[in-house]
Structures are given as C-alpha cells and as structure tokens.
mmCIF file of C-alpha atoms in Angstrom:
data_model
loop_
_atom_site.group_PDB
_atom_site.id
_atom_site.type_symbol
_atom_site.label_atom_id
_atom_site.label_comp_id
_atom_site.label_asym_id
_atom_site.label_seq_id
_atom_site.Cartn_x
_atom_site.Cartn_y
_atom_site.Cartn_z
ATOM 1 C CA UNK A 65 0.092 0.015 -0.188
ATOM 2 C CA UNK A 66 0.982 3.832 -1.158
ATOM 3 C CA UNK A 67 1.196 6.528 0.728
ATOM 4 C CA UNK A 68 -0.950 8.919 -0.236
ATOM 5 C CA UNK A 69 1.711 11.722 -2.280
ATOM 6 C CA UNK A 70 2.345 15.391 0.124
ATOM 7 C CA UNK A 71 0.905 18.193 -1.266
ATOM 8 C CA UNK A 72 2.535 21.426 0.616
ATOM 9 C CA UNK A 73 0.684 24.807 -0.127
ATOM 10 C CA UNK A 74 -2.966 25.657 -1.321
ATOM 11 C CA UNK A 75 -4.878 22.490 -3.219
ATOM 12 C CA UNK A 76 -5.347 23.431 -6.819
ATOM 13 C CA UNK A 77 -7.775 22.375 -9.126
ATOM 14 C CA UNK A 78 -6.668 20.099 -12.282
ATOM 15 C CA UNK A 79 -5.294 22.130 -14.728
ATOM 16 C CA UNK A 80 -5.590 21.176 -18.315
ATOM 17 C CA UNK A 81 -2.321 19.526 -19.956
ATOM 18 C CA UNK A 82 0.300 22.363 -21.691
ATOM 19 C CA UNK A 83 -0.507 22.901 -25.619
ATOM 20 C CA UNK A 84 2.852 23.515 -27.649
ATOM 21 C CA UNK A 85 1.009 26.346 -29.212
ATOM 22 C CA UNK A 86 0.629 28.141 -25.155
ATOM 23 C CA UNK A 87 3.029 29.995 -23.908
ATOM 24 C CA UNK A 88 6.475 30.880 -23.976
ATOM 25 C CA UNK A 89 8.774 28.171 -25.066
ATOM 26 C CA UNK A 90 12.486 28.072 -24.037
ATOM 27 C CA UNK A 91 16.362 27.191 -26.099
ATOM 28 C CA UNK A 92 17.630 24.599 -23.312
ATOM 29 C CA UNK A 93 21.634 25.491 -23.191
ATOM 30 C CA UNK A 94 22.154 25.109 -19.678
ATOM 31 C CA UNK A 95 25.466 23.507 -18.627
ATOM 32 C CA UNK A 96 26.335 20.482 -15.816
ATOM 33 C CA UNK A 97 27.888 21.431 -12.617
ATOM 34 C CA UNK A 98 30.991 19.460 -13.150
ATOM 35 C CA UNK A 99 33.422 21.899 -10.086
ATOM 36 C CA UNK A 100 34.311 19.910 -6.721
ATOM 37 C CA UNK A 101 33.269 22.838 -4.552
ATOM 38 C CA UNK A 102 29.804 24.211 -3.707
ATOM 39 C CA UNK A 103 29.619 26.372 -6.950
ATOM 40 C CA UNK A 104 26.118 28.045 -8.314
ATOM 41 C CA UNK A 105 25.841 27.456 -12.571
ATOM 42 C CA UNK A 106 24.194 30.189 -14.131
ATOM 43 C CA UNK A 107 24.048 29.747 -17.467
ATOM 44 C CA UNK A 108 21.751 32.352 -19.755
ATOM 45 C CA UNK A 109 22.052 33.035 -22.997
ATOM 46 C CA UNK A 110 19.620 35.917 -24.750
ATOM 47 C CA UNK A 111 18.733 33.375 -27.606
ATOM 48 C CA UNK A 112 17.250 31.180 -24.506
ATOM 49 C CA UNK A 113 14.572 33.625 -23.944
ATOM 50 C CA UNK A 114 11.533 34.796 -26.318
ATOM 51 C CA UNK A 115 8.258 34.378 -27.038
ATOM 52 C CA UNK A 116 6.957 31.937 -29.201
ATOM 53 C CA UNK A 117 4.168 30.280 -30.503
ATOM 54 C CA UNK A 118 4.134 27.027 -32.528
ATOM 55 C CA UNK A 119 3.140 26.965 -36.168
ATOM 56 C CA UNK A 120 0.241 24.433 -37.266
ATOM 57 C CA UNK A 121 1.506 23.973 -40.148
ATOM 58 C CA UNK A 122 5.350 23.742 -39.873
ATOM 59 C CA UNK A 123 5.008 22.918 -36.329
ATOM 60 C CA UNK A 124 8.411 24.705 -35.491
ATOM 61 C CA UNK A 125 8.047 27.265 -32.620
ATOM 62 C CA UNK A 126 8.167 31.265 -34.324
ATOM 63 C CA UNK A 127 8.566 34.732 -32.345
ATOM 64 C CA UNK A 128 5.190 35.737 -33.370
ATOM 65 C CA UNK A 129 2.999 35.859 -30.611
ATOM 66 C CA UNK A 130 2.717 36.510 -26.550
ATOM 67 C CA UNK A 131 1.021 35.403 -23.413
ATOM 68 C CA UNK A 132 1.473 36.358 -19.814
ATOM 69 C CA UNK A 133 3.861 35.531 -17.989
ATOM 70 C CA UNK A 134 2.574 34.215 -14.509
ATOM 71 C CA UNK A 135 4.544 35.586 -11.522
ATOM 72 C CA UNK A 136 4.066 31.816 -9.465
ATOM 73 C CA UNK A 137 7.069 29.217 -9.097
ATOM 74 C CA UNK A 138 6.382 25.730 -8.699
ATOM 75 C CA UNK A 139 8.747 24.074 -6.544
ATOM 76 C CA UNK A 140 9.014 20.291 -6.508
ATOM 77 C CA UNK A 141 10.630 18.282 -3.933
ATOM 78 C CA UNK A 142 11.663 14.211 -4.641
ATOM 79 C CA UNK A 143 11.621 11.318 -2.408
ATOM 80 C CA UNK A 144 13.046 11.524 1.406
ATOM 81 C CA UNK A 145 12.902 15.145 1.063
ATOM 82 C CA UNK A 146 9.998 15.214 3.760
ATOM 83 C CA UNK A 147 12.870 14.122 6.053
ATOM 84 C CA UNK A 148 14.764 16.753 5.860
ATOM 85 C CA UNK A 149 15.890 17.220 9.666
ATOM 86 C CA UNK A 150 16.598 14.030 11.048
ATOM 87 C CA UNK A 151 17.596 12.138 8.209
ATOM 88 C CA UNK A 152 21.726 12.147 8.007
ATOM 89 C CA UNK A 153 21.753 15.851 9.181
ATOM 90 C CA UNK A 154 25.679 15.956 8.201
ATOM 91 C CA UNK A 155 24.620 15.869 5.105
ATOM 92 C CA UNK A 156 21.534 18.152 3.881
ATOM 93 C CA UNK A 157 21.453 20.133 7.073
ATOM 94 C CA UNK A 158 18.434 20.114 9.769
ATOM 95 C CA UNK A 159 16.211 22.150 8.479
ATOM 96 C CA UNK A 160 13.215 21.116 7.792
ATOM 97 C CA UNK A 161 10.792 20.829 4.754
ATOM 98 C CA UNK A 162 8.546 22.601 6.013
ATOM 99 C CA UNK A 163 10.806 25.207 7.569
ATOM 100 C CA UNK A 164 12.365 24.995 3.846
ATOM 101 C CA UNK A 165 8.775 26.157 2.013
ATOM 102 C CA UNK A 166 8.733 29.059 4.489
ATOM 103 C CA UNK A 167 11.803 30.557 3.971
ATOM 104 C CA UNK A 168 10.728 29.853 0.133
ATOM 105 C CA UNK A 169 7.150 32.322 0.500
ATOM 106 C CA UNK A 170 8.944 34.430 2.280
ATOM 107 C CA UNK A 171 11.603 35.195 -0.128
ATOM 108 C CA UNK A 172 9.255 34.643 -2.979
ATOM 109 C CA UNK A 173 6.929 37.266 -1.888
ATOM 110 C CA UNK A 174 10.295 39.116 -1.035
ATOM 111 C CA UNK A 175 10.599 38.628 -4.618
ATOM 112 C CA UNK A 176 6.977 39.195 -6.399
ATOM 113 C CA UNK A 177 6.516 35.843 -6.338
ATOM 114 C CA UNK A 178 3.468 33.560 -5.895
ATOM 115 C CA UNK A 179 5.626 30.260 -4.559
ATOM 116 C CA UNK A 180 3.613 26.801 -4.388
ATOM 117 C CA UNK A 181 5.495 24.287 -2.943
ATOM 118 C CA UNK A 182 5.206 20.477 -3.242
ATOM 119 C CA UNK A 183 6.968 17.305 -1.804
ATOM 120 C CA UNK A 184 6.476 13.551 -3.095
ATOM 121 C CA UNK A 185 8.204 9.938 -2.806
ATOM 122 C CA UNK A 186 6.198 8.801 -6.040
ATOM 123 C CA UNK A 187 7.725 9.871 -9.895
ATOM 124 C CA UNK A 188 4.196 9.561 -11.471
ATOM 125 C CA UNK A 189 3.399 12.533 -9.072
ATOM 126 C CA UNK A 190 6.159 14.890 -10.349
ATOM 127 C CA UNK A 191 5.315 14.137 -13.751
ATOM 128 C CA UNK A 192 1.784 14.643 -13.003
ATOM 129 C CA UNK A 193 2.399 17.740 -11.722
ATOM 130 C CA UNK A 194 4.659 19.208 -14.419
ATOM 131 C CA UNK A 195 2.173 18.479 -17.082
ATOM 132 C CA UNK A 196 -0.240 19.863 -14.968
ATOM 133 C CA UNK A 197 1.578 23.401 -15.151
ATOM 134 C CA UNK A 198 -0.274 25.346 -17.027
ATOM 135 C CA UNK A 199 -0.186 29.377 -18.009
ATOM 136 C CA UNK A 200 -0.474 30.469 -14.758
ATOM 137 C CA UNK A 201 2.982 28.738 -13.874
ATOM 138 C CA UNK A 202 5.764 31.167 -14.714
ATOM 139 C CA UNK A 203 8.508 28.272 -14.106
ATOM 140 C CA UNK A 204 10.194 25.190 -11.888
ATOM 141 C CA UNK A 205 12.391 24.963 -9.777
ATOM 142 C CA UNK A 206 12.588 21.015 -8.379
ATOM 143 C CA UNK A 207 15.143 18.811 -6.251
ATOM 144 C CA UNK A 208 14.231 15.513 -7.607
ATOM 145 C CA UNK A 209 16.445 13.979 -4.694
ATOM 146 C CA UNK A 210 17.242 10.694 -6.097
ATOM 147 C CA UNK A 211 15.080 10.875 -9.585
ATOM 148 C CA UNK A 212 17.801 13.467 -10.655
ATOM 149 C CA UNK A 213 20.260 10.418 -11.458
ATOM 150 C CA UNK A 214 17.465 7.788 -12.585
ATOM 151 C CA UNK A 215 14.669 9.171 -14.254
ATOM 152 C CA UNK A 216 13.738 9.771 -17.658
ATOM 153 C CA UNK A 217 9.859 10.841 -17.474
ATOM 154 C CA UNK A 218 10.827 14.092 -14.926
ATOM 155 C CA UNK A 219 13.112 15.709 -17.475
ATOM 156 C CA UNK A 220 10.944 14.111 -20.462
ATOM 157 C CA UNK A 221 7.963 15.915 -18.646
ATOM 158 C CA UNK A 222 9.810 19.193 -17.865
ATOM 159 C CA UNK A 223 11.079 19.540 -21.816
ATOM 160 C CA UNK A 224 7.362 19.215 -22.650
ATOM 161 C CA UNK A 225 6.277 21.802 -20.855
ATOM 162 C CA UNK A 226 8.682 24.272 -22.048
ATOM 163 C CA UNK A 227 8.762 26.535 -19.218
ATOM 164 C CA UNK A 228 12.122 27.267 -17.637
ATOM 165 C CA UNK A 229 13.525 25.098 -14.993
ATOM 166 C CA UNK A 230 15.923 25.452 -11.990
ATOM 167 C CA UNK A 231 17.601 22.149 -11.012
ATOM 168 C CA UNK A 232 17.956 22.647 -6.879
ATOM 169 C CA UNK A 233 20.564 20.404 -4.875
ATOM 170 C CA UNK A 234 21.169 20.517 -1.092
ATOM 171 C CA UNK A 235 24.246 18.866 -1.186
ATOM 172 C CA UNK A 236 27.313 18.807 -3.371
ATOM 173 C CA UNK A 237 26.872 16.058 -4.736
ATOM 174 C CA UNK A 238 29.718 15.701 -7.707
ATOM 175 C CA UNK A 239 31.698 15.772 -3.970
ATOM 176 C CA UNK A 240 29.829 12.443 -3.136
ATOM 177 C CA UNK A 241 29.297 8.965 -4.514
ATOM 178 C CA UNK A 242 30.008 8.311 -9.061
ATOM 179 C CA UNK A 243 26.628 7.753 -9.285
ATOM 180 C CA UNK A 244 25.473 10.818 -7.507
ATOM 181 C CA UNK A 245 27.624 12.746 -10.171
ATOM 182 C CA UNK A 246 25.494 12.451 -12.944
ATOM 183 C CA UNK A 247 22.089 14.315 -13.370
ATOM 184 C CA UNK A 248 18.966 13.803 -15.634
ATOM 185 C CA UNK A 249 17.527 16.476 -15.024
ATOM 186 C CA UNK A 250 20.495 19.026 -16.201
ATOM 187 C CA UNK A 251 20.724 19.326 -19.723
ATOM 188 C CA UNK A 252 16.749 20.408 -19.662
ATOM 189 C CA UNK A 253 17.444 22.903 -16.854
ATOM 190 C CA UNK A 254 18.471 26.722 -17.301
ATOM 191 C CA UNK A 255 20.559 26.872 -14.299
ATOM 192 C CA UNK A 256 21.808 24.665 -11.741
ATOM 193 C CA UNK A 257 22.621 24.684 -8.346
ATOM 194 C CA UNK A 258 24.119 22.682 -5.909
ATOM 195 C CA UNK A 259 25.921 22.411 -2.274
ATOM 196 C CA UNK A 260 24.298 25.313 -0.716
ATOM 197 C CA UNK A 261 22.324 24.004 1.463
ATOM 198 C CA UNK A 262 18.386 25.683 1.513
ATOM 199 C CA UNK A 263 20.084 28.812 0.446
ATOM 200 C CA UNK A 264 19.903 26.895 -2.571
ATOM 201 C CA UNK A 265 16.195 27.774 -2.788
ATOM 202 C CA UNK A 266 16.711 31.088 -2.186
ATOM 203 C CA UNK A 267 18.986 31.766 -5.086
ATOM 204 C CA UNK A 268 16.940 29.744 -7.613
ATOM 205 C CA UNK A 269 14.325 31.948 -6.902
ATOM 206 C CA UNK A 270 16.595 35.164 -7.765
ATOM 207 C CA UNK A 271 17.290 33.346 -10.372
ATOM 208 C CA UNK A 272 14.012 32.143 -11.566
ATOM 209 C CA UNK A 273 12.387 36.049 -10.906
ATOM 210 C CA UNK A 274 14.521 37.019 -13.252
ATOM 211 C CA UNK A 275 13.991 35.027 -15.726
ATOM 212 C CA UNK A 276 10.807 35.908 -15.123
ATOM 213 C CA UNK A 277 10.946 39.343 -15.322
ATOM 214 C CA UNK A 278 12.702 39.122 -18.358
ATOM 215 C CA UNK A 279 10.036 36.882 -19.708
ATOM 216 C CA UNK A 280 7.749 39.550 -19.109
ATOM 217 C CA UNK A 281 9.637 42.282 -21.502
ATOM 218 C CA UNK A 282 10.272 40.275 -24.572
ATOM 219 C CA UNK A 283 6.295 39.013 -24.554
ATOM 220 C CA UNK A 284 5.437 42.815 -23.838
ATOM 221 C CA UNK A 285 7.421 43.995 -26.228
ATOM 222 C CA UNK A 286 6.675 40.874 -29.256
ATOM 223 C CA UNK A 287 3.990 41.612 -32.029
ATOM 224 C CA UNK A 288 0.783 40.595 -31.401
ATOM 225 C CA UNK A 289 -0.400 37.091 -32.855
ATOM 226 C CA UNK A 290 -1.488 37.572 -36.257
#
C-alpha cells in the first residue's frame, strides 16, 4: 500500500495540459555543474528567452505571439526530502522541509512571486505536477533528489512543458558517490545550484524572478499574433 502524495501549499484544481501552441518556450543551453566545490552555475544566453508560438503547419516555434507570463513558481521536491531535519543532518542539514517551505514563501513574496511548494516520494506525482503546469505557472524549481540520477520521465516532462527550470540540490552531489555525479535533469535546466543547503532555494528563486521578468519584457515587446 503506497502512501498518499504530499502536497504543500494551497490545494489547486486540476489544470489542463500545456499544448504546444500555448505559452513561452525556451531553447535549452544549460551546462552541468562539474566543479568540485559548492557552486552556483547560472548559464543564461540571450537566445534562450523569447515569446514563441508553435506554427500549426510547420510544427516549429515562431517569434510571433505572446502571452501573459505568470509570476507563480512551482517548487517540486522528490523522495525522502520529507525527512529533512532528521535524515543524515551532516549531509542535508537540520532545517526541515516545512522550514524550507516557509523561507521559500518569504523570499518569493519579497521578489513578487507566488510560490507553490510540493513534495512526493513518487515519480509519477512529480511528472503529473509538471504536466499540469498551465499558463498560471511561470517557471519550475526542482530538487528531484534520487530521481535526478535515475528518471527519464521527469526531464521528458520538463522539456514538454517548455517552462524555465532551475535544478537545486542541498548537498554538493559532485563530492559524493559517483552515481550522484550524473543528472538527467541538468540538460533541460536553465541553471543548476548545488551544495549551498537551503540557501540554494533562495538563489533559485532570485534567478527565476529574473528569468520571469525577462520573459515578461520580451512578451510585452513582441508583436501581437497575426
């Protein structure tokens, strides 16, 4: 018998899947974090951001059309992160997930963002939440935990919805076991933050706020769909 998924934050009604002709899409040029120490890698290229609408005929994005870019950030946490504070505190620290949720909401509010934080031990829940990220979501911050190193479905879902993504890890995964050095998430992420503990979420929100603001600026300057 499996436990029920844990949703943190206000309950949300089911949302339709994002269709290819909805929303702002982003080209992916993220790089892996390969430094031996705790680093913040934030790779931003001007061509990544842009308003785009899929051409029904050609099946490719164009630079015509725009939408309102949401200031809501979805923060997803993977397996065992519900045990923060008592699970290997020497590695993950003593701050609980509830405390991290609180700091994310506080930092998000200061940045003008609405923060929706969720956690599940089940891969399918994470995939469902990503797929349900409709136009009211401006970006996704994800700590997929162990699924970072095993899941193909999660990055496939992230790629499909086309939202900006920032990957976060509390510990410096590159200083740990070899299997933790590879991330299936990094190739579809706009940035990767590792080894800075709960502060990594703060930094991810700051970076996401900038990505969202840039997307809003580009959307406002984009010619209307014709």
